[in-house]
Short mmCIF file of C-alpha atoms in Angstrom, two decimals:
data_model
loop_
_atom_site.label_atom_id
_atom_site.label_comp_id
_atom_site.label_asym_id
_atom_site.label_seq_id
_atom_site.Cartn_x
_atom_site.Cartn_y
_atom_site.Cartn_z
CA MET A 1 -23.09 53.15 -12.92
CA SER A 2 -21.51 51.45 -15.94
CA THR A 3 -21.85 47.65 -15.79
CA ARG A 4 -19.45 45.39 -17.67
CA GLY A 5 -21.17 42.06 -16.90
CA ARG A 6 -20.25 39.26 -14.51
CA ASN A 7 -16.53 39.09 -13.70
CA GLY A 8 -15.94 42.02 -16.03
CA GLY A 9 -15.90 44.66 -13.30
CA SER A 10 -18.05 47.74 -12.92
CA ILE A 11 -17.35 51.48 -12.46
CA PHE A 12 -19.54 53.92 -10.54
CA GLN A 13 -19.34 57.23 -8.68
CA ARG A 14 -19.83 57.21 -4.92
CA GLN A 15 -21.95 59.74 -2.99
CA ASP A 16 -18.77 61.36 -1.65
CA GLY A 17 -17.74 62.13 -5.22
CA ARG A 18 -14.98 59.53 -5.55
CA TRP A 19 -15.02 56.94 -8.31
CA ALA A 20 -14.93 53.18 -7.63
CA ALA A 21 -14.27 50.03 -9.69
CA MET A 22 -15.53 46.68 -8.39
CA ILE A 23 -14.65 43.14 -9.52
CA ASP A 24 -16.68 40.04 -8.61
CA LEU A 25 -14.29 37.22 -7.55
CA GLY A 26 -17.01 34.58 -7.16
CA TRP A 27 -17.48 32.39 -4.08
CA VAL A 28 -14.79 32.09 -1.41
CA ASP A 29 -15.47 29.98 1.72
CA GLY A 30 -19.19 30.05 0.97
CA LYS A 31 -19.40 33.83 0.60
CA ARG A 32 -19.46 36.11 -2.43
CA SER A 33 -16.10 37.86 -2.73
CA ARG A 34 -15.57 41.25 -4.39
CA LYS A 35 -12.60 43.56 -4.74
CA SER A 36 -12.85 47.35 -5.06
CA TYR A 37 -10.50 50.08 -6.33
CA TYR A 38 -10.95 53.83 -5.72
CA GLY A 39 -9.76 57.02 -7.41
CA GLY A 40 -10.47 60.72 -7.82
CA THR A 41 -11.54 60.37 -11.46
CA ARG A 42 -13.29 57.82 -13.62
CA ARG A 43 -10.19 57.55 -15.80
CA ALA A 44 -8.02 56.69 -12.80
CA VAL A 45 -10.15 53.73 -11.70
CA GLN A 46 -10.64 52.72 -15.35
CA GLU A 47 -6.87 52.36 -15.70
CA GLN A 48 -6.69 50.31 -12.49
CA LEU A 49 -9.48 48.04 -13.72
CA THR A 50 -7.90 47.57 -17.15
CA LYS A 51 -4.59 46.68 -15.52
CA ILE A 52 -5.96 44.15 -13.03
CA LEU A 53 -8.65 42.37 -15.10
CA PRO A 54 -6.35 40.06 -17.13
CA ASP A 55 -4.71 38.67 -13.96
CA THR A 56 -8.04 38.40 -12.17
CA ARG A 57 -9.69 36.48 -14.99
CA ARG A 58 -6.95 33.87 -14.85
CA THR A 59 -7.98 33.04 -11.26
CA LEU A 60 -11.76 33.14 -11.67
CA PRO A 61 -13.88 29.97 -11.88
CA THR A 62 -15.31 29.24 -15.29
CA SER A 63 -17.87 26.61 -14.28
CA THR A 64 -21.34 27.36 -13.03
CA ASP A 65 -22.10 27.42 -9.33
CA GLU A 66 -24.46 24.48 -9.85
CA GLN A 67 -21.65 21.94 -10.34
CA SER A 68 -21.39 19.90 -7.17
CA PHE A 69 -18.19 18.69 -5.59
CA GLY A 70 -19.46 15.14 -6.10
CA GLN A 71 -19.81 15.72 -9.85
CA HIS A 72 -16.29 17.07 -9.99
CA LEU A 73 -14.95 14.03 -8.08
CA THR A 74 -16.66 11.62 -10.49
CA ASN A 75 -15.20 13.44 -13.47
CA TRP A 76 -11.77 13.62 -11.84
CA LEU A 77 -11.70 9.88 -11.14
CA GLU A 78 -12.67 8.91 -14.68
CA GLU A 79 -10.86 11.55 -16.71
CA VAL A 80 -7.70 12.05 -14.66
CA VAL A 81 -7.00 9.34 -12.09
CA LYS A 82 -7.95 6.36 -14.26
CA ARG A 83 -5.89 7.65 -17.19
CA THR A 84 -2.74 8.72 -15.35
CA ASN A 85 -2.35 6.29 -12.43
CA ARG A 86 -1.95 2.60 -11.79
CA PRO A 87 -5.20 0.57 -11.56
CA SER A 88 -4.56 -0.04 -7.85
CA THR A 89 -4.37 3.73 -7.26
CA TYR A 90 -7.65 4.29 -9.08
CA ARG A 91 -9.35 1.55 -7.05
CA SER A 92 -8.06 3.03 -3.81
CA TYR A 93 -9.17 6.59 -4.67
CA GLU A 94 -12.54 5.43 -5.97
CA HIS A 95 -13.20 3.53 -2.73
CA LEU A 96 -12.30 6.51 -0.55
CA VAL A 97 -14.49 8.85 -2.61
CA ARG A 98 -17.48 6.50 -2.76
CA VAL A 99 -17.46 5.38 0.87
CA HIS A 100 -16.32 8.52 2.67
CA VAL A 101 -16.21 11.72 0.63
CA GLN A 102 -19.36 11.56 -1.51
CA PRO A 103 -21.81 10.99 1.39
CA ALA A 104 -20.35 13.87 3.41
CA LEU A 105 -19.30 16.50 0.86
CA GLY A 106 -20.64 15.39 -2.52
CA SER A 107 -23.78 17.56 -2.51
CA ILE A 108 -21.93 20.82 -1.77
CA ALA A 109 -21.44 23.19 -4.71
CA LEU A 110 -17.82 22.96 -5.89
CA SER A 111 -17.34 26.73 -5.74
CA LYS A 112 -18.79 26.91 -2.21
CA LEU A 113 -16.70 24.20 -0.52
CA THR A 114 -14.88 25.78 2.42
CA THR A 115 -11.82 25.06 4.51
CA GLN A 116 -14.08 24.73 7.56
CA GLN A 117 -16.11 22.00 5.87
CA VAL A 118 -12.98 20.09 4.85
CA ARG A 119 -11.46 20.39 8.33
CA SER A 120 -14.72 19.30 9.98
CA PHE A 121 -14.99 16.31 7.61
CA LEU A 122 -11.46 15.10 8.42
CA ASN A 123 -11.98 15.57 12.17
CA GLN A 124 -15.24 13.61 12.06
CA LYS A 125 -13.56 10.77 10.21
CA GLN A 126 -10.74 10.63 12.73
CA ASP A 127 -13.21 10.75 15.64
CA SER A 128 -15.19 7.89 14.06
CA GLY A 129 -12.26 5.54 14.56
CA LEU A 130 -10.55 5.67 11.17
CA SER A 131 -6.80 5.44 11.42
CA SER A 132 -4.73 8.59 11.02
CA ARG A 133 -3.18 7.07 7.92
CA THR A 134 -6.61 6.62 6.27
CA VAL A 135 -7.63 10.18 7.18
CA GLN A 136 -4.35 11.38 5.71
CA TYR A 137 -5.19 9.54 2.47
CA LEU A 138 -8.62 11.22 2.45
CA HIS A 139 -6.96 14.60 2.78
CA ALA A 140 -4.61 13.75 -0.09
CA VAL A 141 -7.55 12.75 -2.31
CA LEU A 142 -9.36 16.03 -1.60
CA ARG A 143 -6.22 18.05 -2.22
CA LYS A 144 -5.45 16.33 -5.52
CA ALA A 145 -9.03 16.55 -6.80
CA LEU A 146 -9.26 20.25 -5.96
CA ASN A 147 -5.85 20.91 -7.45
CA VAL A 148 -7.25 19.76 -10.80
CA ALA A 149 -10.25 22.05 -10.31
CA LEU A 150 -7.81 24.90 -9.64
CA LYS A 151 -5.95 24.18 -12.87
CA ASP A 152 -9.27 24.01 -14.73
CA GLN A 153 -10.15 27.41 -13.19
CA THR A 154 -13.37 26.07 -11.70
CA VAL A 155 -12.28 27.20 -8.21
CA ILE A 156 -10.14 30.16 -7.22
CA ARG A 157 -8.16 28.30 -4.56
CA ASN A 158 -7.61 24.81 -3.19
CA VAL A 159 -9.35 24.82 0.19
CA ALA A 160 -8.04 21.34 1.08
CA ALA A 161 -4.44 22.53 0.70
CA LEU A 162 -5.14 25.13 3.41
CA VAL A 163 -6.12 22.44 5.94
CA GLU A 164 -3.39 20.69 7.93
CA PRO A 165 -3.51 16.90 7.48
CA PRO A 166 -3.47 14.68 10.57
CA ARG A 167 -0.08 13.65 11.82
CA VAL A 168 0.88 10.03 11.25
CA ALA A 169 3.64 8.48 13.31
CA GLY A 170 6.28 6.79 11.19
CA LYS A 171 5.80 3.03 11.17
CA GLU A 172 8.59 1.15 12.88
CA VAL A 173 10.49 -1.11 10.49
CA GLU A 174 10.91 -4.70 11.64
CA PRO A 175 13.73 -6.40 9.70
CA LEU A 176 15.13 -9.77 10.48
CA THR A 177 18.31 -9.63 12.53
CA PRO A 178 21.50 -10.91 10.86
CA ASP A 179 21.18 -14.12 12.89
CA GLU A 180 17.52 -14.55 11.87
CA ALA A 181 18.43 -13.85 8.24
CA ARG A 182 21.03 -16.64 8.33
CA ARG A 183 18.53 -19.05 9.91
CA PHE A 184 15.93 -18.11 7.31
CA LEU A 185 18.36 -18.64 4.43
CA SER A 186 19.22 -22.02 5.92
CA ALA A 187 15.53 -22.95 6.10
CA ILE A 188 14.84 -22.08 2.45
CA THR A 189 17.73 -24.18 1.14
CA GLY A 190 16.23 -26.68 -1.28
CA ASP A 191 12.80 -25.04 -1.17
CA ARG A 192 11.08 -24.65 -4.54
CA LEU A 193 10.96 -20.87 -3.99
CA GLU A 194 14.48 -20.57 -2.60
CA ALA A 195 15.53 -18.23 -5.41
CA LEU A 196 12.58 -15.89 -4.85
CA PHE A 197 13.28 -15.51 -1.13
CA THR A 198 16.99 -15.09 -1.82
CA VAL A 199 16.22 -12.28 -4.26
CA ALA A 200 13.99 -10.60 -1.66
CA VAL A 201 16.59 -10.78 1.13
CA SER A 202 19.67 -9.92 -0.91
CA LEU A 203 18.24 -7.30 -3.28
CA GLY A 204 15.32 -5.88 -1.29
CA LEU A 205 12.80 -6.22 -4.13
CA ARG A 206 9.18 -5.53 -3.30
CA GLN A 207 6.91 -8.55 -3.62
CA GLY A 208 5.21 -7.23 -6.77
CA GLU A 209 8.60 -6.46 -8.33
CA ALA A 210 9.87 -9.99 -7.66
CA LEU A 211 6.73 -11.62 -9.07
CA ALA A 212 6.94 -9.47 -12.22
CA LEU A 213 10.49 -10.59 -13.08
CA ARG A 214 10.96 -12.21 -16.49
CA TRP A 215 14.03 -14.05 -17.66
CA ARG A 216 14.63 -11.28 -20.21
CA ASP A 217 15.20 -8.97 -17.18
CA ILE A 218 18.04 -11.11 -15.83
CA ASP A 219 21.53 -11.55 -17.29
CA LEU A 220 23.29 -14.30 -15.35
CA GLU A 221 26.49 -13.91 -17.39
CA THR A 222 27.01 -10.27 -16.42
CA GLY A 223 25.30 -10.74 -13.04
CA ARG A 224 22.71 -8.01 -13.47
CA LEU A 225 18.97 -7.77 -12.92
CA ARG A 226 16.57 -5.07 -14.15
CA VAL A 227 13.47 -4.08 -12.19
CA ARG A 228 10.98 -2.83 -14.78
CA TYR A 229 7.48 -3.68 -13.54
CA ALA A 230 5.38 -4.79 -10.58
CA LEU A 231 2.79 -7.54 -10.92
CA GLN A 232 -0.78 -6.86 -9.81
CA ARG A 233 -4.10 -8.68 -10.24
CA PHE A 234 -7.44 -6.97 -10.95
CA LYS A 235 -10.98 -7.99 -11.70
CA SER A 236 -11.77 -7.71 -15.39
CA SER A 237 -13.85 -4.66 -16.30
CA ALA A 238 -15.84 -6.87 -18.69
CA ASP A 239 -16.40 -9.76 -16.29
CA GLN A 240 -15.85 -9.36 -12.54
CA ARG A 241 -15.47 -13.14 -12.19
CA VAL A 242 -12.29 -13.02 -14.27
CA THR A 243 -8.98 -11.87 -12.78
CA GLU A 244 -6.51 -10.15 -15.08
CA ILE A 245 -2.75 -9.99 -14.58
CA HIS A 246 -1.18 -6.56 -15.03
CA LEU A 247 2.45 -5.51 -15.25
CA VAL A 248 2.38 -1.94 -13.98
CA GLU A 249 4.89 0.83 -13.38
CA PRO A 250 6.88 0.31 -10.16
CA LYS A 251 6.00 2.40 -7.12
CA THR A 252 8.28 5.34 -7.96
CA LYS A 253 10.44 6.50 -10.87
CA SER A 254 13.53 5.44 -8.94
CA SER A 255 12.07 1.93 -8.60
CA ARG A 256 12.97 1.24 -12.23
CA ARG A 257 16.55 0.21 -11.69
CA THR A 258 19.38 -2.16 -12.56
CA VAL A 259 21.12 -3.99 -9.72
CA ASP A 260 24.20 -6.21 -9.52
CA LEU A 261 23.61 -9.76 -8.35
CA PRO A 262 25.54 -11.15 -5.37
CA GLY A 263 27.07 -14.53 -6.15
CA VAL A 264 24.63 -16.39 -3.90
CA THR A 265 21.68 -14.76 -5.68
CA ALA A 266 23.01 -15.50 -9.16
CA GLY A 267 23.60 -19.11 -8.14
CA ALA A 268 20.08 -19.46 -6.74
CA LEU A 269 18.56 -18.03 -9.93
CA ALA A 270 20.63 -20.36 -12.13
CA SER A 271 19.44 -23.37 -10.14
CA HIS A 272 15.87 -22.11 -10.30
CA GLN A 273 16.10 -21.76 -14.08
CA MET A 274 17.06 -25.44 -14.40
CA LEU A 275 14.28 -26.48 -12.01
CA GLN A 276 11.72 -24.51 -14.01
CA ALA A 277 12.88 -26.17 -17.24
CA GLN A 278 12.28 -29.58 -15.65
CA GLU A 279 8.82 -28.56 -14.41
CA ARG A 280 7.92 -27.27 -17.85
CA GLN A 281 8.96 -30.52 -19.44
CA LEU A 282 6.89 -32.52 -16.95
CA ALA A 283 3.83 -30.30 -17.40
CA ALA A 284 4.01 -30.64 -21.19
CA SER A 285 0.74 -29.38 -22.71
CA ARG A 286 -0.54 -28.27 -19.30
CA TRP A 287 2.13 -25.54 -19.13
CA ALA A 288 0.28 -22.23 -19.35
CA ILE A 289 1.34 -19.10 -21.21
CA PRO A 290 -0.64 -16.33 -19.47
CA MET A 291 -2.06 -13.27 -21.20
CA VAL A 292 -0.87 -10.15 -19.42
CA ARG A 293 -1.85 -6.50 -19.76
CA CYS A 294 1.26 -4.36 -20.00
CA GLU A 295 1.53 -0.70 -21.01
CA GLY A 296 -1.99 -0.63 -22.39
CA ARG A 297 -1.85 -3.81 -24.46
CA ARG A 298 -2.45 -7.52 -23.86
CA GLU A 299 0.37 -9.93 -24.65
CA ALA A 300 1.41 -13.49 -23.92
CA VAL A 301 4.30 -13.72 -21.46
CA ASP A 302 6.22 -16.95 -21.63
CA ASP A 303 9.21 -16.18 -19.44
CA PHE A 304 8.07 -15.30 -15.91
CA VAL A 305 10.85 -16.24 -13.49
CA PHE A 306 8.64 -17.27 -10.59
CA THR A 307 5.64 -19.39 -11.53
CA THR A 308 3.50 -22.24 -10.35
CA MET A 309 4.33 -25.76 -11.50
CA ILE A 310 2.18 -25.18 -14.60
CA GLY A 311 3.61 -21.82 -15.63
CA THR A 312 1.12 -19.32 -14.21
CA PRO A 313 2.47 -16.37 -12.18
CA LEU A 314 2.59 -16.96 -8.44
CA ASP A 315 -0.28 -15.59 -6.35
CA SER A 316 0.86 -13.22 -3.61
CA ARG A 317 -1.41 -14.85 -1.02
CA ASN A 318 0.10 -18.30 -1.58
CA LEU A 319 3.59 -16.79 -1.45
CA THR A 320 2.82 -15.11 1.88
CA LYS A 321 1.51 -18.39 3.33
CA ARG A 322 4.71 -20.18 2.33
CA PHE A 323 6.77 -17.36 3.83
CA GLN A 324 5.01 -17.65 7.18
CA THR A 325 5.53 -21.41 7.20
CA LEU A 326 9.26 -20.98 6.64
CA LEU A 327 9.45 -18.43 9.46
CA ARG A 328 7.82 -20.87 11.87
CA GLU A 329 10.19 -23.63 10.80
CA SER A 330 13.09 -21.24 11.46
CA ASN A 331 11.72 -20.35 14.92
CA ILE A 332 11.38 -16.71 13.83
CA ALA A 333 8.49 -14.47 14.90
CA ARG A 334 5.86 -13.53 12.33
CA HIS A 335 6.96 -10.88 9.80
CA ARG A 336 5.47 -9.32 6.70
CA PHE A 337 7.00 -10.30 3.38
CA HIS A 338 7.91 -6.61 2.97
CA ASP A 339 10.16 -6.97 6.03
CA LEU A 340 12.59 -8.86 3.81
CA ARG A 341 13.09 -5.55 2.00
CA HIS A 342 13.81 -3.90 5.35
CA THR A 343 16.20 -6.76 6.11
CA ALA A 344 18.16 -6.11 2.91
CA ALA A 345 18.42 -2.41 3.76
CA THR A 346 19.57 -3.16 7.30
CA LEU A 347 22.20 -5.69 6.24
CA LEU A 348 23.60 -3.26 3.67
CA THR A 349 23.69 -0.49 6.27
CA VAL A 350 25.43 -2.68 8.86
CA GLN A 351 28.10 -3.59 6.32
CA GLY A 352 28.84 0.10 5.80
CA VAL A 353 27.60 0.34 2.22
CA HIS A 354 27.38 3.98 1.12
CA PRO A 355 23.83 5.43 1.54
CA LYS A 356 23.71 6.47 -2.13
CA ALA A 357 24.44 2.89 -3.18
CA ILE A 358 21.69 1.60 -0.88
CA GLN A 359 19.27 4.19 -2.26
CA SER A 360 20.04 3.08 -5.81
CA ALA A 361 19.83 -0.64 -5.05
CA LEU A 362 16.46 -0.41 -3.33
CA GLY A 363 14.96 2.20 -5.66
CA TRP A 364 14.29 4.89 -3.08
CA ASP A 365 13.46 8.44 -4.12
CA GLN A 366 15.17 9.94 -1.07
CA ILE A 367 18.47 9.06 0.52
CA ALA A 368 16.94 10.04 3.87
CA MET A 369 15.22 6.62 3.89
CA VAL A 370 18.55 5.16 5.05
CA ASP A 371 18.13 7.02 8.36
CA ARG A 372 15.22 4.71 9.26
CA TYR A 373 17.76 1.93 9.84
CA ALA A 374 20.38 3.88 11.79
CA HIS A 375 19.18 2.72 15.22
CA PHE A 376 19.46 -0.93 14.15
CA VAL A 377 23.09 -0.32 13.25
CA ASP A 378 23.73 1.21 16.68
CA GLU A 379 22.05 -1.72 18.43
CA MET A 380 24.05 -4.25 16.43
CA ARG A 381 27.32 -2.43 17.16
CA LYS A 382 26.53 -2.49 20.89
CA ASP A 383 25.65 -6.18 20.65
CA ALA A 384 28.96 -6.85 18.90
CA ALA A 385 30.83 -5.03 21.68
CA VAL A 386 29.06 -7.09 24.36
CA LYS A 387 29.87 -10.35 22.58
CA MET A 388 33.49 -9.32 22.12
CA ASP A 389 33.69 -8.48 25.83
CA ALA A 390 32.24 -11.89 26.69
CA ILE A 391 34.93 -13.58 24.62
CA LEU A 392 37.86 -11.59 25.95
CA LYS A 393 36.84 -11.10 29.59
CA PRO A 394 38.01 -14.53 30.83
CA LEU A 395 41.38 -13.80 29.26
CA ALA A 396 41.74 -10.41 30.88
CA VAL A 397 45.03 -10.02 32.75
CA LYS A 398 44.90 -8.72 36.29
CA PRO A 399 46.59 -5.36 36.65
CA VAL A 400 50.15 -5.52 38.06
CA GLU A 401 50.58 -3.75 41.37
CA ILE A 402 53.51 -1.37 41.37
CA THR A 403 55.05 -0.34 44.64
CA VAL A 404 56.48 3.13 44.74
CA ARG A 405 59.54 3.51 46.94
#
């Protein structure tokens, strides 16, 4: 037998006289995998081996079998996730890995992780009471981490990609009805945050997008507004007692967008601008100019649109509390702030705005998102027909009896 070394293939003659070439493919599903080629002569199998080796080497792991899956996850979080994703994404992935994945799968050799182990892990998590959505996130983390290992050629296939994720029922959207939207807009009239809520209802901005708005992003003369960032708060890496303000990339690429302002929204923003100027004058030296981390650098931001009475960016928790108070005052059931975004989408759909225009205005990646609101349109059309019938029914003329002679 002529040995070429690990992963280099070997050639030998069998007892029946035929020649064979064998290639070691490493570990697959916990078992050593090899591939063999046969021929009548040594030269024949040599040619097969020479032809197949370059392609085979591109799929073989280059790390040692001693590297654990846990070690790979730690490296992936620090070298890939932290450098290419928003801080909130890193925090979410790190939590899922530390709390769930590491204790269950971290000690397994990376090259020996199997589809059965991944499937069993996900089933156990679902059986333990975790929501299907959380288990789906766990599956996504495993798949993404192993996809990097596949690109690094430290595994020969992504075993998590071969496991079906749990099904998650689509969450029902709960927008305000047109009548509730009118009552809500009436309730916020004169409120200090009237402009913010008007922006949310009329433009469908996410909460983080609204809080990140700066006056440089708004042109009241042309009636246009640019969505460029989302505001998030994180504990400082240097001091966990300190909270830092970050302006991060919006949720998707399509979320960076320019929208036209309805007249009512432009008017509310103009009034808010004058109110803010008065508050700044009253605060005098107490007016704060916060330091914000944006695109990798720290800078002072002096033109946030929505601030406290001393110039600091609004806190999302305080905004949510005020929102719930206004709902109660409007005799409207409890809603999430994000439901104002659903409300904007529904109102646009009811008015017959083209789906592509709605997709652009709300920053959706897929036009199919409009379909989530179709049943609301149907319900509202039926309601309109009932109301029209109620108006016209008392005026209905009795049919005239015609006698045929």
